[in-house]
Coordinates of C-alpha atoms in Angstrom, one line a residue:
X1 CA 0.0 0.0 0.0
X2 CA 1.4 3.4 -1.3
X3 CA 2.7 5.1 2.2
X4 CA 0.7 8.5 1.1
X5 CA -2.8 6.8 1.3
X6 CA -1.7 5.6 5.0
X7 CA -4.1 7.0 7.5
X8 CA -2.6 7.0 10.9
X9 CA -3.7 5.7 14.1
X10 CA -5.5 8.5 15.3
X11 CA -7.1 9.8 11.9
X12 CA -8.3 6.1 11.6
X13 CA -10.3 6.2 14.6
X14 CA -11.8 9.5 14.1
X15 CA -12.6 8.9 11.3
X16 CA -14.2 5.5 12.0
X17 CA -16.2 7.5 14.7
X18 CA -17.0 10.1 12.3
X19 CA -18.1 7.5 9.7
X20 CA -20.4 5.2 12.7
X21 CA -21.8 8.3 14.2
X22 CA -22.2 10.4 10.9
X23 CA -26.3 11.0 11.3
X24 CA -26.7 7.5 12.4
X25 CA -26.6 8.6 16.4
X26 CA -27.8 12.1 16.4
X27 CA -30.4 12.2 13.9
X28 CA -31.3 8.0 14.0
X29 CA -31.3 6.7 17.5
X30 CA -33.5 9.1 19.3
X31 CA -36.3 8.9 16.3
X32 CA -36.2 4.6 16.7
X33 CA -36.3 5.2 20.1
X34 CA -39.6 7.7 19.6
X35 CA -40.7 5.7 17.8
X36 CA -40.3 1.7 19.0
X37 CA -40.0 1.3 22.9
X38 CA -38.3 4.0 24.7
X39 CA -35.4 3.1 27.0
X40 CA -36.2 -1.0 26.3
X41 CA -35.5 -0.2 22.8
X42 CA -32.1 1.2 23.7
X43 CA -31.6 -1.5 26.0
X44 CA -32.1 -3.8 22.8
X45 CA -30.0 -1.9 20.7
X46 CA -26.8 -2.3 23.2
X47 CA -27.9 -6.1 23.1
X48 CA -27.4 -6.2 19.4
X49 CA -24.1 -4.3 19.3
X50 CA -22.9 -6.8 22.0
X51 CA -24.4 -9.7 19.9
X52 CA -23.9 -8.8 15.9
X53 CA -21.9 -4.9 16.3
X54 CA -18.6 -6.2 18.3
X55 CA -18.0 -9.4 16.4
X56 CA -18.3 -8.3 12.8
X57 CA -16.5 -5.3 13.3
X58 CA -13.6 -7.1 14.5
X59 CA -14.4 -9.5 11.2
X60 CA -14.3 -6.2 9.3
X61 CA -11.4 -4.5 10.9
X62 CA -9.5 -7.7 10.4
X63 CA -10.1 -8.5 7.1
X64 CA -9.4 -4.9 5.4
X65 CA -6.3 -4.7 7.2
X66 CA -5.0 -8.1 6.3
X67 CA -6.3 -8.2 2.6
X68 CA -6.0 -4.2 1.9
X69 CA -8.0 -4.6 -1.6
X70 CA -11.4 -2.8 -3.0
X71 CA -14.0 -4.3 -1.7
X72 CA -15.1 -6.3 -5.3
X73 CA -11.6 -8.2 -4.2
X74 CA -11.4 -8.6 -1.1
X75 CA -12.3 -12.0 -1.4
X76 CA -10.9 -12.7 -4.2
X77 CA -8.4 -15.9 -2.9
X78 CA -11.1 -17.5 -1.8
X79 CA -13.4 -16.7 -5.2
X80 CA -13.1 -14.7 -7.8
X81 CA -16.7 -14.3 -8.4
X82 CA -18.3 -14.5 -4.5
X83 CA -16.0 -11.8 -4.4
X84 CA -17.0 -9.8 -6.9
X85 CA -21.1 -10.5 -6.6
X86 CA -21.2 -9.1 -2.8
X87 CA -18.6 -6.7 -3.8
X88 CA -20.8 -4.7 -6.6
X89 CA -24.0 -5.6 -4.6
X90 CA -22.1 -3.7 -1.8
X91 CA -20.7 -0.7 -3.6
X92 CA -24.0 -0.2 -5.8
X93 CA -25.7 -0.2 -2.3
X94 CA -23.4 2.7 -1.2
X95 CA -24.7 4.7 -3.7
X96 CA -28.5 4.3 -2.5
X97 CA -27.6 5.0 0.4
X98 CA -25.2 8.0 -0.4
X99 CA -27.8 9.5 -2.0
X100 CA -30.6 10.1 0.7
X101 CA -27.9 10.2 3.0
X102 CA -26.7 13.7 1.3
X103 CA -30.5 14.9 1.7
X104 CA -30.1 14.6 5.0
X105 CA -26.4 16.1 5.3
X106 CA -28.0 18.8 3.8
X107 CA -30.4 19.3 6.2
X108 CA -28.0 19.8 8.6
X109 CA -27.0 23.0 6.7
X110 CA -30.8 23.9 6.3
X111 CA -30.8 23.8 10.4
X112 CA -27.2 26.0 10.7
X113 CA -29.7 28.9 8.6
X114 CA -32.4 28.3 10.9
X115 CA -30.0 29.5 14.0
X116 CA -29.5 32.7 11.9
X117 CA -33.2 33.1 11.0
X118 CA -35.0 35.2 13.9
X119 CA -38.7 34.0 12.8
X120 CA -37.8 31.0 12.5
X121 CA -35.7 30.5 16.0
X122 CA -38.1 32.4 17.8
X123 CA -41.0 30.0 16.8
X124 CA -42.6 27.7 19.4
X125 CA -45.4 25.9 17.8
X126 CA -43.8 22.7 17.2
X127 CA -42.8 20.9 14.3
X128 CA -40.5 23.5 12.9
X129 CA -38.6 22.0 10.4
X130 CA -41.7 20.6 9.0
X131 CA -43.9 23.8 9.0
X132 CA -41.3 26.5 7.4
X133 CA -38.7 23.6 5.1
X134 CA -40.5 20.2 4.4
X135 CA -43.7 21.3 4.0
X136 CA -42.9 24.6 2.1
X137 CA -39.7 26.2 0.7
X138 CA -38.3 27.7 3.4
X139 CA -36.9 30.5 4.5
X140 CA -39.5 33.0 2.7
X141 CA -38.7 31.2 -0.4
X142 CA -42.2 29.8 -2.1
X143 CA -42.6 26.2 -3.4
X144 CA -43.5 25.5 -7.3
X145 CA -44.9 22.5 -7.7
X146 CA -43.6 21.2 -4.4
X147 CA -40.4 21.5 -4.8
X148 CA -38.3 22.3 -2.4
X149 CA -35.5 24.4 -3.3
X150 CA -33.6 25.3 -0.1
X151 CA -33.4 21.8 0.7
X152 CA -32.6 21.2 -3.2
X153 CA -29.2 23.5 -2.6
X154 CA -27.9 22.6 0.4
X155 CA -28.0 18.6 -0.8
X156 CA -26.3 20.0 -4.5
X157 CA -23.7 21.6 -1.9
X158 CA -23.2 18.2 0.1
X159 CA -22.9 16.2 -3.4
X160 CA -20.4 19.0 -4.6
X161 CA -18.3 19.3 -1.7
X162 CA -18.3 15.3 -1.6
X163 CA -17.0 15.6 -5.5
X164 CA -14.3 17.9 -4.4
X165 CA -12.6 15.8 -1.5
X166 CA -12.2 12.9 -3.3
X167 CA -11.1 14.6 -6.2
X168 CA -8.1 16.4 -4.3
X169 CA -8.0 13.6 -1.3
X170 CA -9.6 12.7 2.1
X171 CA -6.5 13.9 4.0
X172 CA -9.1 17.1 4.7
X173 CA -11.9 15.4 6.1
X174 CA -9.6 13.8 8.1
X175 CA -8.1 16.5 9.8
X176 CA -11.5 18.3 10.1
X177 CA -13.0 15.0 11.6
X178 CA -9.7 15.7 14.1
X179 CA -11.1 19.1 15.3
X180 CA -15.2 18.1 14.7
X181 CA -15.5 14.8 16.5
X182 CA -13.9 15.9 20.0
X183 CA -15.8 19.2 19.5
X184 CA -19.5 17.3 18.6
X185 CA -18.7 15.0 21.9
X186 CA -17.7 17.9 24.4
X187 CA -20.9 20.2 22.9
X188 CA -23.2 17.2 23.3
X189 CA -21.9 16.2 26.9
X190 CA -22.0 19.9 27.9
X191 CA -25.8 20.4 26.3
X192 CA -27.0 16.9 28.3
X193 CA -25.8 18.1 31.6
X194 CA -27.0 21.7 30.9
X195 CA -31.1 20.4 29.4
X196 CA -30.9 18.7 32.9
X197 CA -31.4 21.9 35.0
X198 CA -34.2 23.5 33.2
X199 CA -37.9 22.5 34.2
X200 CA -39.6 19.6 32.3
X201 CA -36.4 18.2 31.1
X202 CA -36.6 15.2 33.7
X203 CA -40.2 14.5 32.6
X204 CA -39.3 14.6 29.4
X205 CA -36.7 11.5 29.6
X206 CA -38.9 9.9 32.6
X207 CA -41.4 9.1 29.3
X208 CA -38.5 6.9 27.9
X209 CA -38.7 4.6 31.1
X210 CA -43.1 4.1 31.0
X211 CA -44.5 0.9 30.7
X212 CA -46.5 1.1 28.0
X213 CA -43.3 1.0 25.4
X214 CA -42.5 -2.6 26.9
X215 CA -45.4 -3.7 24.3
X216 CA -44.0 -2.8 21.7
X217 CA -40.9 -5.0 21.8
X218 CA -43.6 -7.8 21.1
X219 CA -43.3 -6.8 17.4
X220 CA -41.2 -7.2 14.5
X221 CA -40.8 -4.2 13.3
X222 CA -39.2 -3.2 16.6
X223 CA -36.6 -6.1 16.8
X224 CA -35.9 -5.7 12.9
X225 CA -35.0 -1.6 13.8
X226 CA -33.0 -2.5 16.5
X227 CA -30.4 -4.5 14.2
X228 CA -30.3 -2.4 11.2
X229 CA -30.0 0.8 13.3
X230 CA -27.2 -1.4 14.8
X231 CA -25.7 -1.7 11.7
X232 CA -26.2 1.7 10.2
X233 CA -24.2 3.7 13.3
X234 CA -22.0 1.2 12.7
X235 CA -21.6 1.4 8.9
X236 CA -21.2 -2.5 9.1
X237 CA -22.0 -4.2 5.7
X238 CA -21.3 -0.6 4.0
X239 CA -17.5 -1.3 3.1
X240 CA -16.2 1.8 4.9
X241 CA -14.7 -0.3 7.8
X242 CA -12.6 -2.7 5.6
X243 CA -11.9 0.7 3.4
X244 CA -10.2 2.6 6.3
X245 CA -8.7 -0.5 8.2
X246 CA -7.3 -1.6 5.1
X247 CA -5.3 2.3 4.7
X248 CA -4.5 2.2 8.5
X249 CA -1.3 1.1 9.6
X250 CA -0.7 -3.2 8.9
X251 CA -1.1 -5.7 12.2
X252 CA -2.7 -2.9 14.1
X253 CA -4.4 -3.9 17.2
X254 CA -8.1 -3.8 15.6
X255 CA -10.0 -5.7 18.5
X256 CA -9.3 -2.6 20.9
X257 CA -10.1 -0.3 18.1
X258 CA -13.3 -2.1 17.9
X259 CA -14.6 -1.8 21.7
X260 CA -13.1 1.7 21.5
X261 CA -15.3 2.9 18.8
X262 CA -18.2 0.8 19.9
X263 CA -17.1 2.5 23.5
X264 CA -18.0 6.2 21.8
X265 CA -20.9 5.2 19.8
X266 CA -22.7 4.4 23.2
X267 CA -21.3 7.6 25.4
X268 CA -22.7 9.6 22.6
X269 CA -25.9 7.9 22.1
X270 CA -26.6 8.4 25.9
X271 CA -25.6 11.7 26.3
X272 CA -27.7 12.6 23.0
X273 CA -30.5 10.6 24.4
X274 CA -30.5 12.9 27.6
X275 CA -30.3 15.8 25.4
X276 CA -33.0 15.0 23.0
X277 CA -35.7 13.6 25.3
X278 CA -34.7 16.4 27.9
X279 CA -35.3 19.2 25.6
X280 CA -38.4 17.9 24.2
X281 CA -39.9 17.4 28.0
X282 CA -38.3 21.0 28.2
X283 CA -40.3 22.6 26.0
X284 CA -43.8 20.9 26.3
X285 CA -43.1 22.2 30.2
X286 CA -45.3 25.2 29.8
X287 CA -48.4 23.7 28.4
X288 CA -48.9 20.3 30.7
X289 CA -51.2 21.4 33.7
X290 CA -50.1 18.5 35.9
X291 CA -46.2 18.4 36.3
X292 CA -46.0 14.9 37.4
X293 CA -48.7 13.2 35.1
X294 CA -45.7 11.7 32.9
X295 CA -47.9 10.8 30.5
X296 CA -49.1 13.5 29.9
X297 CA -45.3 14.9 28.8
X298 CA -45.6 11.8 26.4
X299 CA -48.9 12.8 24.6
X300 CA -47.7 16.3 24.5
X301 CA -44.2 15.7 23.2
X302 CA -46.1 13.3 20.2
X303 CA -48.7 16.2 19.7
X304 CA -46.0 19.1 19.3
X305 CA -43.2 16.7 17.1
X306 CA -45.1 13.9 15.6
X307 CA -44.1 10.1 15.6
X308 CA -42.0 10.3 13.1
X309 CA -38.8 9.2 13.3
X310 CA -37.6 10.9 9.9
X311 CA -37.5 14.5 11.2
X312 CA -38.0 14.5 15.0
X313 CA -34.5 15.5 15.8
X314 CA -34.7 18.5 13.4
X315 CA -37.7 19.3 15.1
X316 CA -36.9 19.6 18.2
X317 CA -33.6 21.1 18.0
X318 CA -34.5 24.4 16.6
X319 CA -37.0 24.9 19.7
X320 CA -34.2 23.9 21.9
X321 CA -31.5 26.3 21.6
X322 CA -34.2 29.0 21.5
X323 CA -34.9 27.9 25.0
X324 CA -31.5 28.7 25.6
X325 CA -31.3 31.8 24.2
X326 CA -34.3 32.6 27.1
X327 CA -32.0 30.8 30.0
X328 CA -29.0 32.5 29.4
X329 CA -28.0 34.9 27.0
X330 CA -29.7 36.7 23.4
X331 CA -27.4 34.5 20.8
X332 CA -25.6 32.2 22.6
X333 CA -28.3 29.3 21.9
X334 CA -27.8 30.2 18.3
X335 CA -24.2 30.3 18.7
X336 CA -24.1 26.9 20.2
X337 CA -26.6 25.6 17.5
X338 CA -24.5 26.9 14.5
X339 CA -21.2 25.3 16.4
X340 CA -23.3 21.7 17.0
X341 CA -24.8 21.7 13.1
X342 CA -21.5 22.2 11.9
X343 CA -20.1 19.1 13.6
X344 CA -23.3 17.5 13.0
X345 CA -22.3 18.4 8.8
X346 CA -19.0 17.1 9.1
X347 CA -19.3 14.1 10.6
X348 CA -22.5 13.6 8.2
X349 CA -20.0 15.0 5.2
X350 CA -17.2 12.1 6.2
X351 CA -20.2 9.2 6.0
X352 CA -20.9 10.5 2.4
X353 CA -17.6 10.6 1.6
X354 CA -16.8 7.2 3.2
X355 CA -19.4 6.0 1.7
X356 CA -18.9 7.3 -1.9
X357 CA -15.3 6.0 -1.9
X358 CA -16.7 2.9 -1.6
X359 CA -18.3 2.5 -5.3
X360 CA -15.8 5.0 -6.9
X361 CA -12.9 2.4 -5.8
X362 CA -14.5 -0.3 -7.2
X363 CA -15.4 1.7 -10.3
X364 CA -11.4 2.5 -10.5
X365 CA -10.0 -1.3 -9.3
X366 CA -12.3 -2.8 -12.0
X367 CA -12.3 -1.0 -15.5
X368 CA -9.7 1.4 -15.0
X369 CA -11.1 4.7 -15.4
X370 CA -9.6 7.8 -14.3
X371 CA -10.8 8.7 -11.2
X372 CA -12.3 12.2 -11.1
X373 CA -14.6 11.3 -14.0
X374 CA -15.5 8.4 -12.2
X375 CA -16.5 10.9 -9.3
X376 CA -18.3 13.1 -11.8
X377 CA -20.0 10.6 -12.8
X378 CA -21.1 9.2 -9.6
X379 CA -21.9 12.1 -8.0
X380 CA -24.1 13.5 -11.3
X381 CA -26.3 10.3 -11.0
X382 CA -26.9 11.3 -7.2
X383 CA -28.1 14.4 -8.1
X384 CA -30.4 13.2 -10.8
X385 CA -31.8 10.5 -8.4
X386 CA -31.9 12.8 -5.1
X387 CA -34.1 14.9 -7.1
X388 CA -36.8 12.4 -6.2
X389 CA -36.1 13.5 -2.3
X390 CA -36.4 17.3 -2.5
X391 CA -40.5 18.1 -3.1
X392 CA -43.2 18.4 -0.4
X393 CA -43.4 15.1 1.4
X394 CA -41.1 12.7 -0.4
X395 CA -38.9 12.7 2.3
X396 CA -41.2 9.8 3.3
X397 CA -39.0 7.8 0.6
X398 CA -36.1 8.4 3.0
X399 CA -38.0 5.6 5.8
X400 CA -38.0 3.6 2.4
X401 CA -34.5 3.8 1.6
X402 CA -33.7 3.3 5.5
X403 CA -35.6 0.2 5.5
X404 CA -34.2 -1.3 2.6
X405 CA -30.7 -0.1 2.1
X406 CA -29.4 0.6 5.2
X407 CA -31.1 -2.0 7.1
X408 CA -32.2 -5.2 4.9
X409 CA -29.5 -4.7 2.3
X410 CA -26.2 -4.6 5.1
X411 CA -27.9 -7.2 6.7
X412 CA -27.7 -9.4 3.9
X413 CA -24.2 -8.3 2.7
X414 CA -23.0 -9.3 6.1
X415 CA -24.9 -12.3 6.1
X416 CA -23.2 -13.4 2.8
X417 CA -19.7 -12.5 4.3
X418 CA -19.5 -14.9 7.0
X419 CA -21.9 -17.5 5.4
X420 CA -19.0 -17.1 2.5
X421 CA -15.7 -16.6 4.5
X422 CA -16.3 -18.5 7.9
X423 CA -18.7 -21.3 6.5
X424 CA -17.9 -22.2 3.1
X425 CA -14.0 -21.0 2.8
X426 CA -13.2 -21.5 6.5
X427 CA -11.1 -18.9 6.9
X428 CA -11.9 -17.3 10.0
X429 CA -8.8 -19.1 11.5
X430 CA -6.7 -17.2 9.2
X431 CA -8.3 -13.9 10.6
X432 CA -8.2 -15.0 14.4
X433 CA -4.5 -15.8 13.7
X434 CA -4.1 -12.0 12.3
X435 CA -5.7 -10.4 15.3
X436 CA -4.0 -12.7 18.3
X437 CA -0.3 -11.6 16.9
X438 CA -0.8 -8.4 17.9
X439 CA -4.0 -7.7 19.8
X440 CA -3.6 -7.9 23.7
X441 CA -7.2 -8.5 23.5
X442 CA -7.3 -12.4 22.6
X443 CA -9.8 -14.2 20.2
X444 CA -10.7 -17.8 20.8
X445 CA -13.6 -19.9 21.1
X446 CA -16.3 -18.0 22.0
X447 CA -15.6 -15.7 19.1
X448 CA -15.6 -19.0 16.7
X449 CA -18.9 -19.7 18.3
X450 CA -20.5 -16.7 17.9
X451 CA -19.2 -16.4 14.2
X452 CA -20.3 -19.8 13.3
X453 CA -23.6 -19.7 14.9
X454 CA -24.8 -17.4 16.8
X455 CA -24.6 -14.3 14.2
X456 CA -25.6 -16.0 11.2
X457 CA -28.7 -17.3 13.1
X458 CA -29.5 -14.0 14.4
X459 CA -29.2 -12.4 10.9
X460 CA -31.1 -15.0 9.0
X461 CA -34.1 -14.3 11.7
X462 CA -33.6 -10.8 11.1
X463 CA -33.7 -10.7 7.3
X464 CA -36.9 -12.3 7.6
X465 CA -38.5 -9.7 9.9
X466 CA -37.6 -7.1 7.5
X467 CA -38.7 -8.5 4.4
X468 CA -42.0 -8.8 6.2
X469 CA -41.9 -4.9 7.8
X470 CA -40.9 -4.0 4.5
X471 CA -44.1 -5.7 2.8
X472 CA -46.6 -4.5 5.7
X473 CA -45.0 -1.0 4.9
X474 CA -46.0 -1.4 1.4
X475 CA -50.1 -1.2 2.6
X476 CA -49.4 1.9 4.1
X477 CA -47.4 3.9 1.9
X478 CA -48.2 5.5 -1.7
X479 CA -47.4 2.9 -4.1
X480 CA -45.2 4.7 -6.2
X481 CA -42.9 4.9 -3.1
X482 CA -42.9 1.2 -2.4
X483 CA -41.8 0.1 -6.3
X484 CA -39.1 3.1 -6.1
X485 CA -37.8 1.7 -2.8
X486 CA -37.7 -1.7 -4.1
X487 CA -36.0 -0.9 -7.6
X488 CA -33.1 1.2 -6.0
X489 CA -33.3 -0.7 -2.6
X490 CA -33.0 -4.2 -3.9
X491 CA -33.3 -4.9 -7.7
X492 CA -30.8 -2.3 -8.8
X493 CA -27.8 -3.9 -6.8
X494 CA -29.2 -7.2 -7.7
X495 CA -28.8 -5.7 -11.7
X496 CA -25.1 -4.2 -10.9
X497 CA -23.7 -7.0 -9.2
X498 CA -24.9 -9.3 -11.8
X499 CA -23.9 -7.2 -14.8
X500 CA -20.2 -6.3 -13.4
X501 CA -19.7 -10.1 -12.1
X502 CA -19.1 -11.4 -15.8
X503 CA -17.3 -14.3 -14.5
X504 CA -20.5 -15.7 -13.2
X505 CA -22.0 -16.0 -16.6
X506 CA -18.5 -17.5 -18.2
X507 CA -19.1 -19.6 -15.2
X508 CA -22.3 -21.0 -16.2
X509 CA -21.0 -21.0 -20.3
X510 CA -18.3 -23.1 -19.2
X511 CA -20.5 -25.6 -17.2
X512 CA -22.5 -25.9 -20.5
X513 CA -19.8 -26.6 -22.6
X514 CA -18.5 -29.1 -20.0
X515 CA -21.8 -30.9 -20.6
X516 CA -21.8 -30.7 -24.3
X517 CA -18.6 -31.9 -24.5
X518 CA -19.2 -34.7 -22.3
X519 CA -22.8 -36.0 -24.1
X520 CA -20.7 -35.6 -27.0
X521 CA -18.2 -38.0 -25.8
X522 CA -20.9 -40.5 -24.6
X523 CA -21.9 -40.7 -28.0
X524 CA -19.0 -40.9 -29.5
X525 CA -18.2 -43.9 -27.0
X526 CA -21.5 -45.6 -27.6
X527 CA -20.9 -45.5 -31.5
X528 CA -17.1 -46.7 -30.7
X529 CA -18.8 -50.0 -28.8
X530 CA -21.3 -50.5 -31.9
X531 CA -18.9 -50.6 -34.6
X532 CA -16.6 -53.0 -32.1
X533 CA -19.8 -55.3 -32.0

C-alpha cells in the first residue's frame, strides 16, 4: 500500500467514529427510540451491538487490514466471483444509500440557517422543520410545484463538496474530523448536563422509562429496527470499515479499536438521548397542567413533534437552543446551534464521503477509469436521483431507503460474508490468527462460536423480519414509493452485481460446454462400442 494513502492511528479512529456516528446517532437513535419502545429499545439496541456490532466489526477490521484490496476483491483468494457478486452488490448499495444520506447532510446546513433566522428561531409551535422547510420552501422562499429548493441547494452543496474531496484527497476530512468529532462529543456532553437543570427536562426522559413502550418489543418491526439501526451507526455491511482498516497502519491492534469505537458510539448515544428527550420534555413544560402526570409529557411531546422518526431530531432542536437563548444569554443558543450543526455536517459530510469511496474504488480497481470522471459521474447520477427527495413530502422515501438499504440490504451483505468466508472458505482461523499476533485482547472460542452460529442465526431471523416490515409497509405507503424503494433498494444492486460479475455467466457457459462436451463424448463412445460389436 502506497505510504501516502496511510491514515494514521488517530485519523483512523476518528474517522471511523466520524463514519459510525455520521447521522446514524444524532439524527437516527432518538427517532427509533420515539418511535419503537423507549429506553427497552435502547436497551435492545446495546444487546445487538454486543451480539452482531462487536464481532463483525472485528471481522471487518481484520479483514481490510489483512487483505487491503477494493472491496469487489477482497475475497478474491477465496473466489473470484463470491467476491465480486457481494462486492458490486455492496458498492451499488453505497450509492443508494449516499444518496438520501446527502439529503439529510443537507439538512444539517438547512438547520445552521435556521439558528440565523430570527422568525424561525423564535417560533414555538412545534414541528419546525416541518412547518417552514419540508412542508414549504423555506426560508421565505415559495414552493413550485412542491419542490423544495432550499433543501434542493444545500443537498447540491453536500454532493459537490463530496466531488471535491475525493477529487483532491480525504487527507481534509480527516483533519477536520480531528477538530469536529472531539468538539460534537464535548458540545453534546456539555448540552446533556446543561437540558438537565431546566424544568420539564426530567419529565421529558422519565417518558422513555413508561410501561407502555414494553409492548411494543412484542413486534417485529421493533426487533428488525434494532439491528439495522445497529448496523447503520456502525456502517457494518457498507464497506467503509474494511476501506479505512485496510489504509490504517498493517497488524494494528483492531480488536481494541473495535470496543473503542463501539465504547464512543454508546457515550454519545446516551448523552444525545438525555439531550433530545430532555429538551423535548423541556419545552412541552409550559403547556402540561399537571407536572408529574408523565404521560401527559408523552402525549404532548407526540402532539408538538409527531411520531416520526424521519425528522423529529430536526424538530426539536431548533425549539431547543431558542430555550437557551431565554435561559442564558440573546445569541448564545444560536451560537451553540451553529457550532453543534457544523459538527453534526462534518461528521454527516465524512459518511458521504466514506461511503462514496466505496463504489468510486471499485469503479477504478475494475475498468480502470480515471478517477475524477469516475466521481463526476457518480456524483451526477446522485443528483439526478436525489431529485426524487427534494419536493413536499417525499422525504417519506427516505424511511423507504432506510428500511431497505441501510437496514435489509447490510444485513444481507453481512450475512453473505460470513456464510462465504467462515462457513464455506473456513477462513476465520486465518483472521483469528491476524488479530491474536498483535491484539492484547485475545480471540478464541467464543468468538468461533459466535461467528459460526450465533450471528448467522440472528441475521437469517432478522432478514426475515424485515422483508415482512418491509411488505406490511408497502399497505401503508403510496405505491409509487414502495416500487421506487424496491428498484433502487433491492433490484438495482441485484442488476449491478450481476452485470459487473461477468465471470458468473463465463461460469455458467463453461459448465454448458463441459456438458456438451461430455454428451458428445458419450456418444462418441457408444458409437465406438457399436462398430466393435
Amino acid at each position: 500500500m502506497n505510504k501516502k494513502k496511510q491514515m494514521s492511528k488517530v485519523g483512523f479512529i476518528v474517522s471511523s467514529l466520524g463514519a459510525a456516528i455520521g447521522l446514524g446517532v444524532i439524527w437516527g437513535l432518538p427517532g427509533y427510540i420515539n418511535k419503537n419502545g423507549g429506553f427497552y429499545f435502547f436497551l435492545l439496541y446495546i444487546v445487538a451491538m454486543i451480539i452482531v456490532g462487536i464481532p463483525l466489526l472485528i471481522f471487518e477490521f481484520n479483514l481490510g487490514n489483512l487483505r487491503r484490496k477494493s472491496v469487489i476483491n477482497i475475497f478474491e483468494k477465496e473466489n473470484v466471483k463470491v467476491s465480486k457478486f457481494i462486492g458490486w452488490f455492496q458498492s451499488t448499495l453505497m450509492i443508494i444509500i449516499s444518496i438520501y444520506y446527502s439529503v439529510l447532510v443537507g439538512y444539517t446546513i438547512v438547520s445552521i440557517g435556521i439558528e440565523f433566522s430570527p422568525s424561525l428561531i423564535n417560533d414555538m409551535g412545534g414541528n419546525i422543520f416541518n412547518k417552514h422547510i419540508l412542508q414549504s420552501g423555506g426560508f421565505g422562499v415559495s414552493t413550485h410545484g412542491g419542490f423544495q429548493w432550499i433543501v434542493f441547494l444545500a443537498f447540491l452543496l453536500v454532493v459537490i463538496l463530496v466531488g471535491l474531496i475525493l477529487s483532491f484527497g480525504v487527507k481534509g476530512i480527516e483533519k477536520l474530523n480531528k477538530v469536529f468529532m472531539p468538539l460534537l462529543f464535548i458540545i453534546i456532553f456539555i448540552l446533556a448536563i446543561y437540558i438537565l437543570t431546566v424544568p420539564g427536562s426530567k419529565e421529558g426522559l422519565a417518558t422513555l422509562f413508561l410501561k407502555d413502550n414494553l409492548k411494543k418489543l412484542g413486534t417485529t418491526q421493533t426487533w428488525s429496527s434494532v439491528f439495522s439501526l445497529a448496523f447503520f451507526t456502525t456502517s457494518l455491511g457498507m464497506g467503509m470499515m474494511m476501506r479505512f482498516a485496510g489504509v490504517a497502519p498493517h497488524n494494528q491492534d483492531n480488536t481494541s479499536k473495535t470496543y473503542l469505537l463501539v465504547i464512543g458510539i454508546l457515550f454519545l448515544s446516551v448523552t444525545n438521548l438525555i439531550f433530545i428527550f430532555g429538551s423535548s420534555g423541556a419545552i412541552v413544560n409550559n403547556s402540561i397542567s399537571d407536572k408529574t402526570n408523565i404521560l401527559l409529557f408523552q402525549q404532548e411531546i407526540k402532539n408538538k413533534f409527531g411520531s416520526d422518526s424521519m425528522v423529529f431530531v430536526f424538530n426539536v432542536l431548533p425549539e431547543t437552543f431558542h430555550i437557551i437563548n431565554q435561559n442564558t444569554a440573546v445569541g448564545f443558543g444560536n451560537f451553540l446551534g451553529i457550532l453543534f450543526f457544523l459538527a453534526l455536517f462534518i461528521a454527516g459530510l465524512s459518511t458521504t464521503v466514506g461511503n462514496t469511496e466505496v463504489i468510486v474504488d471499485a469503479i477504478e480497481t475494475q475498468y480502470h477509469f480515471k478517477k475524477r470522471r469516475v466521481i463526476f459521474g457518480i456524483c451526477a447520477l446522485i443528483i439526478m436521483v436525489g431529485l426524487a427527495l427534494v419536493f413536499e413530502n417525499t422525504y417519506q422515501l427516505i424511511n423507504s431507503f432506510q428500511l431497505l438499504a441501510a437496514g435489509l440490504d447490510l444485513i444481507l451483505v453481512s450475512f453473505a460474508q460470513v456464510i462465504f468466508f467462515v462457513h464455506k472458505a473456513k477462513k476465520l482461523d486465518v483472521l483469528i490468527k491476524y488479530n491474536n499476533k498483535v491484539s492484547w485482547i485475545k480471540l478464541g472460542t467464543l468468538y468461533r462460536l459466535m461467528m459460526y452460529y450465533v450471528i448467522p442465526v440472528v441475521l437469517f431471523i432478522i432478514i426475515g423480519f424485515s422483508i415482512y416490515d418491509f411488505v406490511i409497509s408497502t399497505t401503508t405507503n403510496p405505491w409509487y414509493i414502495s416500487i421506487l424503494a424496491l428498484m433502487l433498494g433491492i433490484l438495482v444492486p441485484i442488476i449491478s452485481a450481476l452485470a459487473n460479475s461477468p465471470e458468473i455467466f463465463n461460469a455458467k457457459n463453461k459448465i454448458k460446454k463441459t456438458i456438451i462436451q461430455n454428451e458428445i463424448s458419450k456418444v462418441a463412445q457408444s458409437k465406438l462400442e457399436d462398430e466393435v460389436e
